[in-house]
Amino acid sequence: MIRKACNADRSAIGKIYCETWKEAYKNLLPDDYLLKLNQDFCMPKSENLTNYLIAETDNAAVGIINYGVSRDNEIDKSGEIRAIYVLPQFWHKGFGTELFLAAKSALKKLNYTSVYLWVLAENASAIKFYEKMQMCPLNVKRNINIGGTDLVEIKFESDL
Ligand SMILES: CC(C)(COP(=O)(O)OP(=O)(O)OC[C@H]1O[C@@H](n2cnc3c(N)ncnc32)[C@H](O)[C@@H]1OP(=O)(O)O)[C@@H](O)C(=O)NCCC(=O)NCCS
């Protein structure tokens, strides 16, 4: 089931960020950086949760997606998928697809006509997932630094 997030979800969101980062980025980011991540550090503290959706099963949150207005001050017509994380033990069960489709539909209702996102160039599994979601890679890259590691992100886009 996909539902809107509420304040009671803050710690569950922190857990999903933290546990997913530790598994998904274990070969991309330094061990000591990932070791330091914990639920408290990763949970959204004061951020409005309006644009978070939760994937839930057996009354437990197992995935999140955060979408909304572009953080890059780009063309107004494009909404952004800012984060999508599913707990590793629930990968490949369809939760990511459900979250992604629900966020696209929410962006459409907000009158966006396209959606974009950034993904680490080395995150091959997420790239496969986005391609399955019919997102197209653009010839646009940016450099980012996470925990002292220099990385490259690729931009993906699709019409809504
Ligand atoms: C990417 C992610 C959200 C996908 O969620 P999910 O619940 O596993 O996705 P689904 O089960 O809906 O998968 C849909 C399809 O995407 C593709 N896919 C998903 N994960 C994949 C992987 N690791 N390798 C190859 N293809 C993958 C498959 O085609 C899959 O269909 P299939 O299971 O019938 O083969 C999840 O794997 C995740 O949280 N990854 C770590 C965090 C991350 O990298 N987030 C993106 C940051 S930009």
mmCIF file of C-alpha atoms and ligand atoms in Angstrom:
data_model
loop_
_atom_site.group_PDB
_atom_site.id
_atom_site.type_symbol
_atom_site.label_atom_id
_atom_site.label_comp_id
_atom_site.label_asym_id
_atom_site.label_seq_id
_atom_site.Cartn_x
_atom_site.Cartn_y
_atom_site.Cartn_z
ATOM 1 C CA MET A 1 0.000 0.000 0.000
ATOM 2 C CA ILE A 2 1.182 3.512 -0.771
ATOM 3 C CA ARG A 3 0.114 6.356 1.519
ATOM 4 C CA LYS A 4 1.090 9.906 2.388
ATOM 5 C CA ALA A 5 3.672 10.319 5.135
ATOM 6 C CA CYS A 6 2.756 11.894 8.476
ATOM 7 C CA ASN A 7 4.790 13.178 11.426
ATOM 8 C CA ALA A 8 4.695 9.752 13.082
ATOM 9 C CA ASP A 9 6.748 8.415 10.143
ATOM 10 C CA ARG A 10 9.845 10.553 10.803
ATOM 11 C CA SER A 11 11.860 7.878 12.564
ATOM 12 C CA ALA A 12 10.778 5.170 10.088
ATOM 13 C CA ILE A 13 11.953 7.419 7.248
ATOM 14 C CA GLY A 14 15.297 7.844 9.075
ATOM 15 C CA LYS A 15 15.612 4.058 9.371
ATOM 16 C CA ILE A 16 14.843 3.525 5.677
ATOM 17 C CA TYR A 17 17.393 6.158 4.570
ATOM 18 C CA CYS A 18 20.077 4.824 6.869
ATOM 19 C CA GLU A 19 19.679 1.082 6.199
ATOM 20 C CA THR A 20 19.272 1.577 2.452
ATOM 21 C CA TRP A 21 22.322 3.843 2.139
ATOM 22 C CA LYS A 22 24.479 1.362 4.060
ATOM 23 C CA GLU A 23 23.622 -1.436 1.623
ATOM 24 C CA ALA A 24 23.213 0.439 -1.674
ATOM 25 C CA TYR A 25 26.301 2.618 -1.319
ATOM 26 C CA LYS A 26 28.681 0.160 0.380
ATOM 27 C CA ASN A 27 30.951 0.003 -2.667
ATOM 28 C CA LEU A 28 30.581 3.685 -3.553
ATOM 29 C CA LEU A 29 31.150 5.522 -0.272
ATOM 30 C CA PRO A 30 33.805 5.015 2.431
ATOM 31 C CA ASP A 31 32.965 2.467 5.148
ATOM 32 C CA ASP A 32 33.633 4.931 7.955
ATOM 33 C CA TYR A 33 31.163 7.436 6.482
ATOM 34 C CA LEU A 34 28.433 4.775 6.162
ATOM 35 C CA LEU A 35 29.170 3.360 9.627
ATOM 36 C CA LYS A 36 28.483 6.763 11.183
ATOM 37 C CA LEU A 37 25.027 7.030 9.598
ATOM 38 C CA ASN A 38 22.193 6.293 11.982
ATOM 39 C CA GLN A 39 18.432 6.626 12.076
ATOM 40 C CA ASP A 40 18.520 9.828 14.083
ATOM 41 C CA PHE A 41 20.958 11.569 11.742
ATOM 42 C CA CYS A 42 19.008 10.500 8.638
ATOM 43 C CA MET A 43 15.497 11.327 9.798
ATOM 44 C CA PRO A 44 13.819 14.475 8.490
ATOM 45 C CA LYS A 45 13.530 16.671 11.592
ATOM 46 C CA SER A 46 11.774 19.902 10.661
ATOM 47 C CA GLU A 47 11.178 19.319 6.952
ATOM 48 C CA ASN A 48 7.542 19.325 5.831
ATOM 49 C CA LEU A 49 6.566 15.762 4.881
ATOM 50 C CA THR A 50 3.840 16.799 2.416
ATOM 51 C CA ASN A 51 5.727 15.416 -0.558
ATOM 52 C CA TYR A 52 6.778 12.113 0.978
ATOM 53 C CA LEU A 53 4.959 8.887 0.200
ATOM 54 C CA ILE A 54 5.387 5.691 2.191
ATOM 55 C CA ALA A 55 5.223 2.104 0.968
ATOM 56 C CA GLU A 56 3.756 0.004 3.724
ATOM 57 C CA THR A 57 3.300 -3.711 4.226
ATOM 58 C CA ASP A 58 2.037 -5.527 7.338
ATOM 59 C CA ASN A 59 1.677 -2.114 9.034
ATOM 60 C CA ALA A 60 5.389 -1.347 8.604
ATOM 61 C CA ALA A 61 6.986 1.317 6.408
ATOM 62 C CA VAL A 62 9.384 -0.341 3.952
ATOM 63 C CA GLY A 63 10.038 2.401 1.399
ATOM 64 C CA ILE A 64 9.800 6.124 0.790
ATOM 65 C CA ILE A 65 9.759 8.514 -2.122
ATOM 66 C CA ASN A 66 10.242 12.274 -1.919
ATOM 67 C CA TYR A 67 9.140 14.383 -4.873
ATOM 68 C CA GLY A 68 8.172 17.954 -5.649
ATOM 69 C CA VAL A 69 9.367 21.264 -6.921
ATOM 70 C CA SER A 70 12.825 21.246 -8.502
ATOM 71 C CA ARG A 71 15.667 21.943 -6.068
ATOM 72 C CA ASP A 72 17.752 23.170 -9.001
ATOM 73 C CA ASN A 73 15.603 26.215 -9.777
ATOM 74 C CA GLU A 74 15.009 24.774 -13.206
ATOM 75 C CA ILE A 75 12.151 25.109 -15.619
ATOM 76 C CA ASP A 76 8.917 25.204 -13.658
ATOM 77 C CA LYS A 77 7.270 22.501 -15.703
ATOM 78 C CA SER A 78 9.589 19.786 -14.439
ATOM 79 C CA GLY A 79 9.041 18.216 -11.037
ATOM 80 C CA GLU A 80 11.861 16.367 -9.274
ATOM 81 C CA ILE A 81 12.093 12.922 -7.723
ATOM 82 C CA ARG A 82 14.475 13.771 -4.905
ATOM 83 C CA ALA A 83 14.849 10.377 -3.245
ATOM 84 C CA ILE A 84 13.518 6.845 -3.500
ATOM 85 C CA TYR A 85 14.603 4.216 -1.003
ATOM 86 C CA VAL A 86 13.281 0.746 -0.266
ATOM 87 C CA LEU A 87 14.683 -1.315 2.645
ATOM 88 C CA PRO A 88 17.130 -3.859 1.146
ATOM 89 C CA GLN A 89 15.190 -6.895 2.388
ATOM 90 C CA PHE A 90 12.195 -5.648 0.335
ATOM 91 C CA TRP A 91 13.987 -5.000 -2.972
ATOM 92 C CA HIS A 92 12.561 -6.637 -6.118
ATOM 93 C CA LYS A 93 9.064 -6.977 -4.688
ATOM 94 C CA GLY A 94 7.502 -4.124 -6.625
ATOM 95 C CA PHE A 95 7.508 -1.456 -3.873
ATOM 96 C CA GLY A 96 9.836 0.833 -5.855
ATOM 97 C CA THR A 97 7.548 0.683 -8.874
ATOM 98 C CA GLU A 98 4.476 1.452 -6.767
ATOM 99 C CA LEU A 99 6.213 4.419 -5.133
ATOM 100 C CA PHE A 100 7.495 5.744 -8.436
ATOM 101 C CA LEU A 101 4.114 5.549 -10.182
ATOM 102 C CA ALA A 102 2.367 7.173 -7.222
ATOM 103 C CA ALA A 103 4.853 10.076 -7.193
ATOM 104 C CA LYS A 104 4.457 10.562 -10.951
ATOM 105 C CA SER A 105 0.714 10.681 -10.573
ATOM 106 C CA ALA A 106 1.022 13.187 -7.688
ATOM 107 C CA LEU A 107 3.315 15.392 -9.797
ATOM 108 C CA LYS A 108 0.807 15.283 -12.657
ATOM 109 C CA LYS A 109 -1.917 16.458 -10.286
ATOM 110 C CA LEU A 110 0.367 19.375 -9.384
ATOM 111 C CA ASN A 111 0.356 20.256 -13.119
ATOM 112 C CA TYR A 112 3.915 19.247 -13.902
ATOM 113 C CA THR A 113 4.380 17.957 -17.443
ATOM 114 C CA SER A 114 7.758 16.294 -16.928
ATOM 115 C CA VAL A 115 9.824 14.747 -14.157
ATOM 116 C CA TYR A 116 13.589 14.529 -13.618
ATOM 117 C CA LEU A 117 16.032 13.087 -11.134
ATOM 118 C CA TRP A 118 19.750 12.724 -10.460
ATOM 119 C CA VAL A 119 21.362 9.334 -9.941
ATOM 120 C CA LEU A 120 24.946 8.384 -9.187
ATOM 121 C CA ALA A 121 26.631 7.259 -12.412
ATOM 122 C CA GLU A 122 27.965 4.214 -10.552
ATOM 123 C CA ASN A 123 24.578 3.208 -9.135
ATOM 124 C CA ALA A 124 23.952 0.623 -11.856
ATOM 125 C CA SER A 125 20.975 -1.040 -10.174
ATOM 126 C CA ALA A 126 19.101 2.245 -9.654
ATOM 127 C CA ILE A 127 19.822 3.170 -13.283
ATOM 128 C CA LYS A 128 18.285 -0.148 -14.405
ATOM 129 C CA PHE A 129 15.274 0.575 -12.227
ATOM 130 C CA TYR A 130 14.854 4.095 -13.674
ATOM 131 C CA GLU A 131 15.158 2.773 -17.224
ATOM 132 C CA LYS A 132 12.395 0.293 -16.422
ATOM 133 C CA MET A 133 10.393 3.300 -15.186
ATOM 134 C CA GLN A 134 10.930 4.812 -18.664
ATOM 135 C CA MET A 135 13.222 7.566 -17.488
ATOM 136 C CA CYS A 136 15.756 8.610 -20.170
ATOM 137 C CA PRO A 137 19.344 9.605 -19.488
ATOM 138 C CA LEU A 138 20.200 13.139 -20.624
ATOM 139 C CA ASN A 139 23.672 14.185 -21.580
ATOM 140 C CA VAL A 140 23.849 16.185 -18.358
ATOM 141 C CA LYS A 141 26.187 15.369 -15.491
ATOM 142 C CA ARG A 142 27.230 17.076 -12.282
ATOM 143 C CA ASN A 143 29.930 16.505 -9.731
ATOM 144 C CA ILE A 144 29.006 16.019 -6.115
ATOM 145 C CA ASN A 145 30.909 15.269 -2.957
ATOM 146 C CA ILE A 146 29.453 12.918 -0.366
ATOM 147 C CA GLY A 147 31.387 12.416 2.849
ATOM 148 C CA GLY A 148 34.649 13.438 1.189
ATOM 149 C CA THR A 149 34.192 11.232 -1.902
ATOM 150 C CA ASP A 150 33.917 12.861 -5.319
ATOM 151 C CA LEU A 151 31.170 11.324 -7.435
ATOM 152 C CA VAL A 152 29.333 12.025 -10.671
ATOM 153 C CA GLU A 153 25.573 12.156 -11.054
ATOM 154 C CA ILE A 154 23.597 11.759 -14.289
ATOM 155 C CA LYS A 155 20.295 13.453 -14.969
ATOM 156 C CA PHE A 156 17.307 11.391 -16.135
ATOM 157 C CA GLU A 157 14.037 12.813 -17.392
ATOM 158 C CA SER A 158 10.674 11.783 -18.787
ATOM 159 C CA ASP A 159 7.373 13.333 -19.782
ATOM 160 C CA LEU A 160 4.450 12.857 -17.445
HETATM 161 C C1 LIG B 1 16.033 1.397 -6.758
HETATM 162 C C2 LIG B 1 14.971 0.859 -5.789
HETATM 163 C C3 LIG B 1 14.183 2.014 -5.179
HETATM 164 C C4 LIG B 1 14.037 -0.067 -6.576
HETATM 165 O O1 LIG B 1 13.039 -0.549 -5.696
HETATM 166 P P1 LIG B 1 12.477 -2.041 -5.817
HETATM 167 O O2 LIG B 1 11.326 -2.142 -4.866
HETATM 168 O O3 LIG B 1 13.571 -3.011 -5.658
HETATM 169 O O4 LIG B 1 11.967 -2.030 -7.336
HETATM 170 P P2 LIG B 1 10.932 -2.998 -8.032
HETATM 171 O O5 LIG B 1 10.817 -4.297 -7.289
HETATM 172 O O6 LIG B 1 9.662 -2.260 -8.258
HETATM 173 O O7 LIG B 1 11.684 -3.277 -9.409
HETATM 174 C C5 LIG B 1 11.184 -2.891 -10.637
HETATM 175 C C6 LIG B 1 12.160 -3.246 -11.735
HETATM 176 O O8 LIG B 1 13.302 -2.410 -11.683
HETATM 177 C C7 LIG B 1 14.464 -3.151 -12.102
HETATM 178 N N1 LIG B 1 15.388 -3.264 -10.975
HETATM 179 C C8 LIG B 1 15.157 -2.933 -9.684
HETATM 180 N N2 LIG B 1 16.270 -3.156 -8.935
HETATM 181 C C9 LIG B 1 17.203 -3.660 -9.798
HETATM 182 C C10 LIG B 1 18.537 -4.111 -9.637
HETATM 183 N N3 LIG B 1 19.157 -4.110 -8.447
HETATM 184 N N4 LIG B 1 19.202 -4.560 -10.725
HETATM 185 C C11 LIG B 1 18.599 -4.610 -11.939
HETATM 186 N N5 LIG B 1 17.326 -4.190 -12.147
HETATM 187 C C12 LIG B 1 16.636 -3.722 -11.084
HETATM 188 C C13 LIG B 1 13.980 -4.525 -12.503
HETATM 189 O O9 LIG B 1 13.699 -4.498 -13.880
HETATM 190 C C14 LIG B 1 12.718 -4.642 -11.689
HETATM 191 O O10 LIG B 1 11.780 -5.506 -12.265
HETATM 192 P P3 LIG B 1 11.867 -7.067 -11.916
HETATM 193 O O11 LIG B 1 11.974 -7.195 -10.417
HETATM 194 O O12 LIG B 1 10.593 -7.603 -12.502
HETATM 195 O O13 LIG B 1 13.104 -7.567 -12.608
HETATM 196 C C15 LIG B 1 15.615 0.008 -4.639
HETATM 197 O O14 LIG B 1 16.346 -1.034 -5.236
HETATM 198 C C16 LIG B 1 16.509 0.797 -3.732
HETATM 199 O O15 LIG B 1 16.055 1.326 -2.707
HETATM 200 N N6 LIG B 1 17.813 0.874 -4.071
HETATM 201 C C17 LIG B 1 18.802 1.524 -3.240
HETATM 202 C C18 LIG B 1 18.614 3.016 -3.138
HETATM 203 C C19 LIG B 1 18.823 3.704 -4.438
HETATM 204 O O16 LIG B 1 19.765 3.449 -5.164
HETATM 205 N N7 LIG B 1 17.899 4.641 -4.703
HETATM 206 C C20 LIG B 1 17.979 5.486 -5.864
HETATM 207 C C21 LIG B 1 18.851 6.636 -5.551
HETATM 208 S S1 LIG B 1 18.984 7.752 -6.892
#
